[in-house]
PDB file of C-alpha atoms and ligand atoms in Angstrom:
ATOM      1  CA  UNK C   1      40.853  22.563  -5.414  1.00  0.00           C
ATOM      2  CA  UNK C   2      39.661  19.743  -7.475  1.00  0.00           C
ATOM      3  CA  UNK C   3      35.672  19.073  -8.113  1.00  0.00           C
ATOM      4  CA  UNK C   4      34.041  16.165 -10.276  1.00  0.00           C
ATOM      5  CA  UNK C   5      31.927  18.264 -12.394  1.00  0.00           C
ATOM      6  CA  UNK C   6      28.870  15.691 -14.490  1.00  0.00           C
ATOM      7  CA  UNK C   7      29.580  14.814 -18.206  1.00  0.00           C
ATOM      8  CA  UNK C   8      26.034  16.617 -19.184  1.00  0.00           C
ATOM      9  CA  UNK C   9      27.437  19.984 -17.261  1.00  0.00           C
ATOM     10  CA  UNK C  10      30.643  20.208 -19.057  1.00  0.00           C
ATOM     11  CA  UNK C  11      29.109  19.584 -22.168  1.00  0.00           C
ATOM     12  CA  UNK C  12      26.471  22.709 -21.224  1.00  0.00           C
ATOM     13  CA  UNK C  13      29.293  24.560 -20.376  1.00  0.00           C
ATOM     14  CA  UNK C  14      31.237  23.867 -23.222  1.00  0.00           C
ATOM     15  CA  UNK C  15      34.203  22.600 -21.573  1.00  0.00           C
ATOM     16  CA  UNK C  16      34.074  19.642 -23.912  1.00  0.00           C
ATOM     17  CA  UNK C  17      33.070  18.755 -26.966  1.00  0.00           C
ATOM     18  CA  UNK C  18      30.251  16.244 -26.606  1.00  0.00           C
ATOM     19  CA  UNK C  19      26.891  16.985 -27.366  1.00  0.00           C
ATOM     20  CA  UNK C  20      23.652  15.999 -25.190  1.00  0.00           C
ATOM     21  CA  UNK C  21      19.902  15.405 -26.852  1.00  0.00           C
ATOM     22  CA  UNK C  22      18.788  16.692 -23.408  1.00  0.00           C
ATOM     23  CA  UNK C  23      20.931  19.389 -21.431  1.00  0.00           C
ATOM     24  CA  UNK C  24      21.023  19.641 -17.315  1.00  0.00           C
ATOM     25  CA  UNK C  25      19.503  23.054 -16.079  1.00  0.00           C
ATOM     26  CA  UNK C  26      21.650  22.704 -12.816  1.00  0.00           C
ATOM     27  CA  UNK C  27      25.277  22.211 -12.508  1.00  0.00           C
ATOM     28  CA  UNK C  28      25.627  18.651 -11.012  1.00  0.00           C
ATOM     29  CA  UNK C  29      29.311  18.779  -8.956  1.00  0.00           C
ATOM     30  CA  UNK C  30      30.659  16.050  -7.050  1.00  0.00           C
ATOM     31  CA  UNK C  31      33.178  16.280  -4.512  1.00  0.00           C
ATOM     32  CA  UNK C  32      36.729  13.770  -5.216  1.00  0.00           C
ATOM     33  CA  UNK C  33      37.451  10.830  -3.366  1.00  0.00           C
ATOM     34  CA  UNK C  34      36.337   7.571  -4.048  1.00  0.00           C
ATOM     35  CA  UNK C  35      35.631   4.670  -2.238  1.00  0.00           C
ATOM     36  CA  UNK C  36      33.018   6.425  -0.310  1.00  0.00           C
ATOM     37  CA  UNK C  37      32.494   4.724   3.119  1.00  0.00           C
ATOM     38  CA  UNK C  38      29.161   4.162   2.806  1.00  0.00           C
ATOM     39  CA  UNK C  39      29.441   0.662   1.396  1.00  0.00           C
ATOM     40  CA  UNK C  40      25.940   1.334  -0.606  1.00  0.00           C
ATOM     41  CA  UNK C  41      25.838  -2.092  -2.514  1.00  0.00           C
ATOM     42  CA  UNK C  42      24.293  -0.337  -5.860  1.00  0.00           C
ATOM     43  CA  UNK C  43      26.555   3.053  -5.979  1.00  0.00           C
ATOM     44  CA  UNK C  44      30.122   3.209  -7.963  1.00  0.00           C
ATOM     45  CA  UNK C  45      31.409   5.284  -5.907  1.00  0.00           C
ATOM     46  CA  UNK C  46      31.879   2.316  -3.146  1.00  0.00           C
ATOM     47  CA  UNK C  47      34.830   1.118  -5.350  1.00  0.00           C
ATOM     48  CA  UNK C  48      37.698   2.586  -6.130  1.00  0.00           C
ATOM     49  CA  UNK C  49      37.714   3.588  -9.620  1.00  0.00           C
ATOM     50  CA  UNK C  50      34.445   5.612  -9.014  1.00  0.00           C
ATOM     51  CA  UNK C  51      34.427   7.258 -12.612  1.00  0.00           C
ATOM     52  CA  UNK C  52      30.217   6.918 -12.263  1.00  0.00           C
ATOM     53  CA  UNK C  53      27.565   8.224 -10.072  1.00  0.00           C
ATOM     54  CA  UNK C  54      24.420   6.613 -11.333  1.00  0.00           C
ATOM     55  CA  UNK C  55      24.393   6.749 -14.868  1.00  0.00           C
ATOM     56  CA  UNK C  56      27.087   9.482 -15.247  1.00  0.00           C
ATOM     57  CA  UNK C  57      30.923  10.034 -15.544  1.00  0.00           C
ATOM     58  CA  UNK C  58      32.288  12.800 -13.400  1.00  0.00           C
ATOM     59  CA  UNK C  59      35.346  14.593 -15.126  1.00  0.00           C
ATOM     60  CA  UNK C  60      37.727  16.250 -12.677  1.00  0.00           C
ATOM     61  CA  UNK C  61      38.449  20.040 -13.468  1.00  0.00           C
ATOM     62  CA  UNK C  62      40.087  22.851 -11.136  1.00  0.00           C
ATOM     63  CA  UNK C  63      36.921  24.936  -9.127  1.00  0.00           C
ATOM     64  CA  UNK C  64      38.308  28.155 -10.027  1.00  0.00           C
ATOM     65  CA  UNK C  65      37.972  27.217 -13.790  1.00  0.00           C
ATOM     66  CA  UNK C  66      34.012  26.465 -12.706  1.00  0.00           C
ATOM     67  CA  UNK C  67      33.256  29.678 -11.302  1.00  0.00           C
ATOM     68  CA  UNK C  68      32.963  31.849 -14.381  1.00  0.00           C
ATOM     69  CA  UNK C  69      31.146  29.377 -17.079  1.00  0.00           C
ATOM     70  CA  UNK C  70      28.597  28.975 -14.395  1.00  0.00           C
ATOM     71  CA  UNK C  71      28.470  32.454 -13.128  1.00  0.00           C
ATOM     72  CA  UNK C  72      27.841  33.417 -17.073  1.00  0.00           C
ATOM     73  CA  UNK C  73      25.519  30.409 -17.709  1.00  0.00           C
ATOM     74  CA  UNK C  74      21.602  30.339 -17.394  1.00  0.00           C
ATOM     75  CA  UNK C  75      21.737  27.175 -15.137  1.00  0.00           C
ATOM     76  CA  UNK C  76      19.435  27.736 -12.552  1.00  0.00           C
ATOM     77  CA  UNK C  77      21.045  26.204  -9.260  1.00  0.00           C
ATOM     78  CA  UNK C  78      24.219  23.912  -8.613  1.00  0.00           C
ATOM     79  CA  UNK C  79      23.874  20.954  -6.902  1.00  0.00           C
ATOM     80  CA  UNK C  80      26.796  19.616  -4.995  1.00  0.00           C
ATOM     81  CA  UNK C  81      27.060  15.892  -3.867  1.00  0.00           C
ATOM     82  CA  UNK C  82      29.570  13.990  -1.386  1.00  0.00           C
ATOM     83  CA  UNK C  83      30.698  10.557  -0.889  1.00  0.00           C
ATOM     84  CA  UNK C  84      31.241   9.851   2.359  1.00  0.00           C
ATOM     85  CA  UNK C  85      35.112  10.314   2.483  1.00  0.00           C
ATOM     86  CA  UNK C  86      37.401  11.918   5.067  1.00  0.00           C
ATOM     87  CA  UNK C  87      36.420  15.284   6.345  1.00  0.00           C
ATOM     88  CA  UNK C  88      33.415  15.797   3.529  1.00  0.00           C
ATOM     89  CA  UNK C  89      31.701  17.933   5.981  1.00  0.00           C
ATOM     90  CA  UNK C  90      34.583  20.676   6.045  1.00  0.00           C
ATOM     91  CA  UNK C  91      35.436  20.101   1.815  1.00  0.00           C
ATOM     92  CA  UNK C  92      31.889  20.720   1.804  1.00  0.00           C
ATOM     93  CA  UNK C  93      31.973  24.215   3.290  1.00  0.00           C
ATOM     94  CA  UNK C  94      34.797  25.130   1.629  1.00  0.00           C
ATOM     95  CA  UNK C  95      33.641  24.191  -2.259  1.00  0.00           C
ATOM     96  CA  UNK C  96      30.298  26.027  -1.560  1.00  0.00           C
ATOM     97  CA  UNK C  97      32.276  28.751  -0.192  1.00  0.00           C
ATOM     98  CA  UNK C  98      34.216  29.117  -3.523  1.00  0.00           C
ATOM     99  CA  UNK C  99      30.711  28.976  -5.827  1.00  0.00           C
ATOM    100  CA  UNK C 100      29.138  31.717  -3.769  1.00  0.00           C
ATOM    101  CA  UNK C 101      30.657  34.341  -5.934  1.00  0.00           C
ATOM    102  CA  UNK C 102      28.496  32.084  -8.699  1.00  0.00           C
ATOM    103  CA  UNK C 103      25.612  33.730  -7.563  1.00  0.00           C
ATOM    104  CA  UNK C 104      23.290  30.681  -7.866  1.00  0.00           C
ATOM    105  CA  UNK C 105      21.566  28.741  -5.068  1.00  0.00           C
ATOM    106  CA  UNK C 106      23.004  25.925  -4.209  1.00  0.00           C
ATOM    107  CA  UNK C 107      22.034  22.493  -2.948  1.00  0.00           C
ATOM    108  CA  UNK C 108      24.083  20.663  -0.922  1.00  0.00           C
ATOM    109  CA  UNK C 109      23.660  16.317  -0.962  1.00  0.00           C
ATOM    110  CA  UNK C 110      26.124  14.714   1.223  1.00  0.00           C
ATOM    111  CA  UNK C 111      25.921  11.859   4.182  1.00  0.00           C
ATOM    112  CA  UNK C 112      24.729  13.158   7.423  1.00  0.00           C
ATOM    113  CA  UNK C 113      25.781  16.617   8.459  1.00  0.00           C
ATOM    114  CA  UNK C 114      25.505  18.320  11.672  1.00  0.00           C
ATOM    115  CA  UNK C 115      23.290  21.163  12.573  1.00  0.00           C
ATOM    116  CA  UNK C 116      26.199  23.407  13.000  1.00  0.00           C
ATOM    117  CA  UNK C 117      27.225  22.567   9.259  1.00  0.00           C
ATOM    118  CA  UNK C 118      23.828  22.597   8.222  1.00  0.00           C
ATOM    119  CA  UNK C 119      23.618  26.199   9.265  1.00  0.00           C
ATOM    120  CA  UNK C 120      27.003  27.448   8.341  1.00  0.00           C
ATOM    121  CA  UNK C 121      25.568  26.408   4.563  1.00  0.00           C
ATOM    122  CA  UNK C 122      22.549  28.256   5.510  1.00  0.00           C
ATOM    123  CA  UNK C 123      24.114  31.082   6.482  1.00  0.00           C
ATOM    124  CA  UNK C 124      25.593  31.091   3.089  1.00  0.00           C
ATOM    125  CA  UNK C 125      24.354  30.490  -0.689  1.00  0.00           C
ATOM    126  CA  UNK C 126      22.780  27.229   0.218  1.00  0.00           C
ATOM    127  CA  UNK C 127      18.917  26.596   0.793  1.00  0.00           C
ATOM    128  CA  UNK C 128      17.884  23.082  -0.422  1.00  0.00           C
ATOM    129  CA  UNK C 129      19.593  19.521   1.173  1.00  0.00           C
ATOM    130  CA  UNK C 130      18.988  16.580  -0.152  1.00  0.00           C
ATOM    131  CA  UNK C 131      18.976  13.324   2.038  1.00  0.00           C
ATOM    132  CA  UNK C 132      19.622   9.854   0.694  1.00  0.00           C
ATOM    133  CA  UNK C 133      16.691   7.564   1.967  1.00  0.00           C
ATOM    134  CA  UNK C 134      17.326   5.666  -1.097  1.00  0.00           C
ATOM    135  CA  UNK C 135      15.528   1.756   0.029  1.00  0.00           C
ATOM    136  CA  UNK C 136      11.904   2.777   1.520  1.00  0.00           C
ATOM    137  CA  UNK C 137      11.992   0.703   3.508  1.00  0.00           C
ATOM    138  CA  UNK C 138      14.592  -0.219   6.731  1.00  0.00           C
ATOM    139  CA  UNK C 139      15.001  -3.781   5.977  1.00  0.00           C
ATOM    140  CA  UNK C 140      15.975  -2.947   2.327  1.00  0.00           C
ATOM    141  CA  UNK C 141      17.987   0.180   3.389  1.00  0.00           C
ATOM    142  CA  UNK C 142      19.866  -2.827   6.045  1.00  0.00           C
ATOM    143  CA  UNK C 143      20.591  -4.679   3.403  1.00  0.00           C
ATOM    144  CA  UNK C 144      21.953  -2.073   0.395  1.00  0.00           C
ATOM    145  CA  UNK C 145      23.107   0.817   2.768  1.00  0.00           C
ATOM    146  CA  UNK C 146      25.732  -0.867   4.819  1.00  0.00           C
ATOM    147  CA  UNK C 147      27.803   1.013   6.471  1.00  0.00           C
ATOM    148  CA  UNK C 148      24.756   3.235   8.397  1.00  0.00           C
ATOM    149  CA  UNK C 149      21.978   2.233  10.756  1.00  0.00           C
ATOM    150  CA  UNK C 150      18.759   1.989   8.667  1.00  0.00           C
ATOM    151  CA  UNK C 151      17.440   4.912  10.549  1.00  0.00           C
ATOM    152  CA  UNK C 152      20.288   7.326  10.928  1.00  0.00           C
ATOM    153  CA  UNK C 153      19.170   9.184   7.167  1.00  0.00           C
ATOM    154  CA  UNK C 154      15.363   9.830   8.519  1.00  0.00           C
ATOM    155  CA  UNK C 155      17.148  11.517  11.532  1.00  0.00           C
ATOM    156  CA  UNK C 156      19.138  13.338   9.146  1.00  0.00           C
ATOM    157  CA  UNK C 157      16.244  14.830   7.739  1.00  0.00           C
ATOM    158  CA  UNK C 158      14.172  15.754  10.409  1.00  0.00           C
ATOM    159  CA  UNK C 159      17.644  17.688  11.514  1.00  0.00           C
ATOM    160  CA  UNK C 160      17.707  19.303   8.214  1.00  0.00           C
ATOM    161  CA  UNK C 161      13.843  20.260   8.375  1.00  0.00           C
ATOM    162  CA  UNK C 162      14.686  21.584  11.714  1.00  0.00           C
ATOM    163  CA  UNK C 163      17.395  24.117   9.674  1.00  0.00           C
ATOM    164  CA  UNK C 164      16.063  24.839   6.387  1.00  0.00           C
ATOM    165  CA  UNK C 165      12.419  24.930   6.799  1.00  0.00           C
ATOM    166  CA  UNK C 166       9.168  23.031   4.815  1.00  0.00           C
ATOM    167  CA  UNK C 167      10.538  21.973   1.276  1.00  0.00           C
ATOM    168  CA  UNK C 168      13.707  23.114   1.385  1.00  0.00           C
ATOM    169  CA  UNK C 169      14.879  19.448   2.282  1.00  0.00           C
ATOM    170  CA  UNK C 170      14.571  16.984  -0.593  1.00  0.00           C
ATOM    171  CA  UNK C 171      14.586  12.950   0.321  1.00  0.00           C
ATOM    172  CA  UNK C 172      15.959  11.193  -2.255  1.00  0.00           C
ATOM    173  CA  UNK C 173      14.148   7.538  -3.046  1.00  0.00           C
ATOM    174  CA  UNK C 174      15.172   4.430  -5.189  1.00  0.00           C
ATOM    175  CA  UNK C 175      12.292   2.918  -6.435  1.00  0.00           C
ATOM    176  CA  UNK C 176      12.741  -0.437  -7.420  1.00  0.00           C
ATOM    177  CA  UNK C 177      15.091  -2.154  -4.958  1.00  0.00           C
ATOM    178  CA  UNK C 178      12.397  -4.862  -4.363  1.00  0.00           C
ATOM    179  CA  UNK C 179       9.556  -2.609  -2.000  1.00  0.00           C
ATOM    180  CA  UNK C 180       5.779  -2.561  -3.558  1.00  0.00           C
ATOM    181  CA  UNK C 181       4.267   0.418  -4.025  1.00  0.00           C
ATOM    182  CA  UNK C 182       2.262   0.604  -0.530  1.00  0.00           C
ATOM    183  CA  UNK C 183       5.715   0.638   0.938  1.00  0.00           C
ATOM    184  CA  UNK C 184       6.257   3.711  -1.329  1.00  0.00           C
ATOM    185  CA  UNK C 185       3.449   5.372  -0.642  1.00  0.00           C
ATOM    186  CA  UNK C 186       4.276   5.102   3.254  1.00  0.00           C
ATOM    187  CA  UNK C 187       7.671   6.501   2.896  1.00  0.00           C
ATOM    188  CA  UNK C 188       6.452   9.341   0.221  1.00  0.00           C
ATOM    189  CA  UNK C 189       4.118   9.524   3.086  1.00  0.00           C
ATOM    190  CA  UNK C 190       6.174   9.834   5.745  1.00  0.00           C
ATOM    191  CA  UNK C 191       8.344  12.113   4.155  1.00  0.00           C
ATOM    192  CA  UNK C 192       6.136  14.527   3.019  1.00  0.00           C
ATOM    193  CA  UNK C 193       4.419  14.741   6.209  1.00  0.00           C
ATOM    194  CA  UNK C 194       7.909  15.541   7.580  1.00  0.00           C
ATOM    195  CA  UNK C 195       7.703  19.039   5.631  1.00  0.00           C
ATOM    196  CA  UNK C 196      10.512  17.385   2.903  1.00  0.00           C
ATOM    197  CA  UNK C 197       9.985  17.526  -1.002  1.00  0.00           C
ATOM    198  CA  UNK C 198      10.127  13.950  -2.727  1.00  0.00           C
ATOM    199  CA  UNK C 199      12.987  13.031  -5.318  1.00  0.00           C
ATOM    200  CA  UNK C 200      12.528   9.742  -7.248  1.00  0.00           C
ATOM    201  CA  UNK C 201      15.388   7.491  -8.751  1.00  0.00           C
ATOM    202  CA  UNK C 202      14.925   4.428 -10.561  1.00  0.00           C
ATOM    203  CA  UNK C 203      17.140   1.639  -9.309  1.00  0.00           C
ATOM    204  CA  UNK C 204      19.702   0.946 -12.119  1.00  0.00           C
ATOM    205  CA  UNK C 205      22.899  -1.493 -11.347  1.00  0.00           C
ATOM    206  CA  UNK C 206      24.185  -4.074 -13.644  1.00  0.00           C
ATOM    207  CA  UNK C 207      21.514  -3.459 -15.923  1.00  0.00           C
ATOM    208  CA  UNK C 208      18.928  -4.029 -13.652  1.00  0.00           C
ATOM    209  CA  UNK C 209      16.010  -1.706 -13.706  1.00  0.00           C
ATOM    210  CA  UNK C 210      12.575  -2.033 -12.372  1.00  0.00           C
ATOM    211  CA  UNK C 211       9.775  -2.254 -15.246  1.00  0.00           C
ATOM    212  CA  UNK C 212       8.650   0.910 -16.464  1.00  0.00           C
ATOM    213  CA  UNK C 213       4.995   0.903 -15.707  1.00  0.00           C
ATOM    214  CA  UNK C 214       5.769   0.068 -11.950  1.00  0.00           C
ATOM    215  CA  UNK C 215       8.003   3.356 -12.239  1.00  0.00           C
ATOM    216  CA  UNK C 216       5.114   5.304 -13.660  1.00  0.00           C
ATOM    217  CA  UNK C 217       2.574   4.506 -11.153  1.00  0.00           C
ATOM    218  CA  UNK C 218       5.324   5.035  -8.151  1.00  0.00           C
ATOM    219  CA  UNK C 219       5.656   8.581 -10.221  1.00  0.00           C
ATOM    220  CA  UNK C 220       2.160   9.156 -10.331  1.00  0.00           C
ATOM    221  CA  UNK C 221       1.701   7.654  -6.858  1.00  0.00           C
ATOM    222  CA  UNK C 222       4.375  10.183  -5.079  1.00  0.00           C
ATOM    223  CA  UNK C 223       2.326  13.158  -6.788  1.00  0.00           C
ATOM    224  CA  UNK C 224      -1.077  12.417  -5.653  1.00  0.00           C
ATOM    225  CA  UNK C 225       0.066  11.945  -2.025  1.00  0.00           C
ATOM    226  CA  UNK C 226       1.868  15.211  -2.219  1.00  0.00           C
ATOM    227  CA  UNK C 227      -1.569  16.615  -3.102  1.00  0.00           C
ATOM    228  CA  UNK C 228      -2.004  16.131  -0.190  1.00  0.00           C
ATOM    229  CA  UNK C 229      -3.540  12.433  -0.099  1.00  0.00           C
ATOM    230  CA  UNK C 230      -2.579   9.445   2.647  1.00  0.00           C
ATOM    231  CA  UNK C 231      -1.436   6.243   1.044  1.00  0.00           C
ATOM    232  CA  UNK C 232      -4.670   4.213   0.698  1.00  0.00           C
ATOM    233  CA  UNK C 233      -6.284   7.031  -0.576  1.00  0.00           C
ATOM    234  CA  UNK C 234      -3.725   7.663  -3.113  1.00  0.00           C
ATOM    235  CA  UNK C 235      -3.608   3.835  -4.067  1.00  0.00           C
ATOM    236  CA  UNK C 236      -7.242   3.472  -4.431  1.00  0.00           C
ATOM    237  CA  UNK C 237      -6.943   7.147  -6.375  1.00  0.00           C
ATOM    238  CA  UNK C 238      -4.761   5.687  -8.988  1.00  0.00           C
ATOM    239  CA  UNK C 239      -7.473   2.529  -9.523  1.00  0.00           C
ATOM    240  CA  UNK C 240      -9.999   4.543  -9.972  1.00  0.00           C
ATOM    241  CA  UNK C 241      -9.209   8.250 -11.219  1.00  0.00           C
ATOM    242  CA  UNK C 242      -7.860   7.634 -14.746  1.00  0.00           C
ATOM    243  CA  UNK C 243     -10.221  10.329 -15.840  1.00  0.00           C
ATOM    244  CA  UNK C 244      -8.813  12.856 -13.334  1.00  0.00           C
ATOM    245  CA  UNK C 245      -5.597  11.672 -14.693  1.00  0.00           C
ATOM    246  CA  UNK C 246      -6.092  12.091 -17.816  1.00  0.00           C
ATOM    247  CA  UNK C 247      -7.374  15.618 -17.428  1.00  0.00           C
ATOM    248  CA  UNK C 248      -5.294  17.303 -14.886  1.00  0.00           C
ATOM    249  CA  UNK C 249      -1.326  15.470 -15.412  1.00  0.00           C
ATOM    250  CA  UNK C 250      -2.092  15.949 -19.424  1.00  0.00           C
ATOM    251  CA  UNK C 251       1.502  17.885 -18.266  1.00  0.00           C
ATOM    252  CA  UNK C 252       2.933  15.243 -17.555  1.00  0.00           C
ATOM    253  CA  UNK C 253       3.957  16.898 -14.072  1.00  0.00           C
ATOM    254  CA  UNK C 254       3.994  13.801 -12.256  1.00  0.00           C
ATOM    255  CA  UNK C 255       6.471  11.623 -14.683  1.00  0.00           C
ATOM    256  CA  UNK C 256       9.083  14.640 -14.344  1.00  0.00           C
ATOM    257  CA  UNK C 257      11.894  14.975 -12.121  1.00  0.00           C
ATOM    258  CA  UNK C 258      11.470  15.857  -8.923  1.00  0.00           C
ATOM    259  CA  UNK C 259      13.555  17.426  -6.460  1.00  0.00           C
ATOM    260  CA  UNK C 260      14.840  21.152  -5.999  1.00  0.00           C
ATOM    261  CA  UNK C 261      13.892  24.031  -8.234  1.00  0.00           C
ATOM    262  CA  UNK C 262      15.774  23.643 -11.752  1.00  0.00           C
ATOM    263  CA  UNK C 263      16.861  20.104 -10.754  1.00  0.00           C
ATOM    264  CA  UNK C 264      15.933  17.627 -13.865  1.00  0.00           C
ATOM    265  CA  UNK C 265      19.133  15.172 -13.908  1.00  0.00           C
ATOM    266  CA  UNK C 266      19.297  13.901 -17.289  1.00  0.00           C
ATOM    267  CA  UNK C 267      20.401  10.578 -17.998  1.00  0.00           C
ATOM    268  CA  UNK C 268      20.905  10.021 -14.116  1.00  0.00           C
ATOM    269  CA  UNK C 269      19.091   6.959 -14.410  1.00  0.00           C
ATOM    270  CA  UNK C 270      18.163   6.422 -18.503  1.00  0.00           C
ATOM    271  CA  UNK C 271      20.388   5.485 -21.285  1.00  0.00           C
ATOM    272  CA  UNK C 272      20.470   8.400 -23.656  1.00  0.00           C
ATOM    273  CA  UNK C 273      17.806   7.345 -26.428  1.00  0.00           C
ATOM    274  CA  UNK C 274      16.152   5.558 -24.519  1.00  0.00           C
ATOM    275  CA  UNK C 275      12.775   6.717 -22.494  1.00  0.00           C
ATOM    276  CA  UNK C 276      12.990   8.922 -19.976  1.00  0.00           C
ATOM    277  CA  UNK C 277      11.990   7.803 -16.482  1.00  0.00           C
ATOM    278  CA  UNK C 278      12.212  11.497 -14.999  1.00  0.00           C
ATOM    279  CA  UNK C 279      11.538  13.708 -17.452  1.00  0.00           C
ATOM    280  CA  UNK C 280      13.616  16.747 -17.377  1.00  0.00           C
ATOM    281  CA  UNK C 281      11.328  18.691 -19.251  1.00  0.00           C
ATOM    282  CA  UNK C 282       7.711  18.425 -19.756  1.00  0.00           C
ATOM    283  CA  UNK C 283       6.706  15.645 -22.173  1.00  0.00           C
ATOM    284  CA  UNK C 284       5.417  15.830 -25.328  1.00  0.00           C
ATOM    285  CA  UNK C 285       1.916  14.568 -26.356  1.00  0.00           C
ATOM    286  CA  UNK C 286       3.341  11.047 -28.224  1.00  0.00           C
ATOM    287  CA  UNK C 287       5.690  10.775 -24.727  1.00  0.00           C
ATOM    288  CA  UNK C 288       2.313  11.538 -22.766  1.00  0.00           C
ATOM    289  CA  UNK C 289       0.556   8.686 -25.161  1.00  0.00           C
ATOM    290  CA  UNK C 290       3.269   6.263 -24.242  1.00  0.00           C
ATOM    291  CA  UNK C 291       3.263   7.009 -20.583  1.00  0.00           C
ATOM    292  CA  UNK C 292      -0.850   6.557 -20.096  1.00  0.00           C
ATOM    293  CA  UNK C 293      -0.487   3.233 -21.894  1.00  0.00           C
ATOM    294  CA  UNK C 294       2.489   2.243 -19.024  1.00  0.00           C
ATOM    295  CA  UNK C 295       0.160   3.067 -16.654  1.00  0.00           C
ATOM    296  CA  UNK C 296      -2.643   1.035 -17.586  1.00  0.00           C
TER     297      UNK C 296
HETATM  298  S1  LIG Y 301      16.969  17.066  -5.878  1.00  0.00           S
HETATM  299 FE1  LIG Y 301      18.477  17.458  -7.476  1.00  0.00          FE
HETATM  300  S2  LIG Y 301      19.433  19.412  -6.978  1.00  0.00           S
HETATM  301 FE2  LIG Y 301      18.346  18.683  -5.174  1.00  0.00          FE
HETATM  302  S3  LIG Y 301      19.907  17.615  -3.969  1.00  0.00           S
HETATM  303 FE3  LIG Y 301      18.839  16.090  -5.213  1.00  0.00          FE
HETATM  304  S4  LIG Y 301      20.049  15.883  -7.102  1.00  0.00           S
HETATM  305 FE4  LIG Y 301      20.684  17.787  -6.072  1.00  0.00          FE
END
């Protein structure tokens, strides 16, 4: 059975020869079979040729030369994402089926899924989903997510809450398709009040990216509402707590990726050598310097 496994995974693996600056602590998979249906106007994978996912090439390798590198790795979870091609729900259930003898929890990201599916993964090694809001908003999702109804992804999730539980769903955001940050914060919002985990992606197609202090302050944003704050508050927050800032993300929790335990996506959305927009590991004190300037 063929899987697309992500350059930064091989290379962790050593099933090539490439090196990384930063290395993936989860296997990032992706099923075959490009175009993908969906039609989403800033993914590869709506093409043919869909070598990329974001910033990444997939190479294709056989899954039964997968199982043992991973099985004998330290990677802390495998994530396994689906274009929306013919009968992904079933190739779904059938590639997690072959990693269970992995022994590491798995994640499953894929277009909508039914309850029944939902729970067959359940019932197995998988116990995070992650849904692709993408656009926060409807009208943007409309306009860049084609080939769905703008709301069909929210339902998805609720279904998915309904299966796995509070924060075992992750809703996956683009920040920067042309939504302010008060849309954001309603959607984190939203979201989070849903019972689902928040994972951020900055928009990159073409070479189009939003600017990086607006993708700091939707980073810092998202974390202070899932403290626990509503939008306004959170907005208002961000105006006015720079000491609080300062003191309690010195971390730099906020500005790292977000998502499932042991997710932190390198290069999914940066250049390699060029700054980070989700960390995937915790900054250090000049990266921390840098970052408090972007935010102002
Ligand atoms: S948050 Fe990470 S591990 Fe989880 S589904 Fe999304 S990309 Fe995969």
């Amino acid at each position: 059975m063929e899987i697309r496994v992500s350059s930064g995974t091989t290379s962790y693996l050593g099933l090539n020869d490439s090196k990384c600056m930063e290395y993936p602590s989860t296997a990032y998979l992706l099923l075959p079979g490009a175009p993908c249906r969906g039609g989403c106007i800033y993914c590869p994978q709506s093409s043919t040729h869909g070598r990329w996912l974001s910033r990444v090439s997939w190479p294709s390798f056989d899954i039964d030369d997968m199982i043992d590198p991973i099985k004998e790795s330290d990677l802390k979870r495998i994530c396994i994402q689906s274009p929306d091609v013919e009968g992904y729900d079933d190739r779904t259930l059938e590639v997690v089926s072959a990693l269970e003898t992995t022994g590491k929890p798995i994640s499953v990201s894929a277009p909508p899924l039914s309850k029944e599916v939902l729970q067959k993964l359940q019932d197995g090694p998988v116990d995070y989903v992650g849904i692709g809001i993408d656009a926060v908003t409807n009208e943007l999702r409309a306009k860049t997510k084609r080939n769905y109804s703008p709301i069909v992804f929210w339902e998805y999730l609720g279904d998915a809450i309904e299966v796995y539980g509070l924060n075992h769903v992750t809703a996956h955001m683009i920040v920067g398709m042309g939504e302010n940050l008060e849309q954001l914060a309603h959607a984190v919002y939203r979201a989070s009040k849903s019972g689902a985990r928040v994972s951020l992606f900055s928009y990159v197609s073409k070479g189009n990216e939003p600017d990086l202090s607006y993708y700091r302050k939707a980073q810092l944003l998202t974390h202070l509402i899932e403290e626990g704050r509503n939008p306004n508050d959170a907005i208002s927050f961000m105006a006015n707590g720079k000491k609080y800032i300062e003191e309690h993300f010195e971390n730099g929790e906020p500005f790292r990726t977000r998502g499932c335990p042991g997710c932190n996506r390198p290069y999914y959305t940066t250049r390699p050598g060029k700054e980070h927009r989700n960390y995937p590991r915790q900054p250090t004190w000049e990266e921390m310097q840098k970052i408090m300037k972007d935010l102002g």
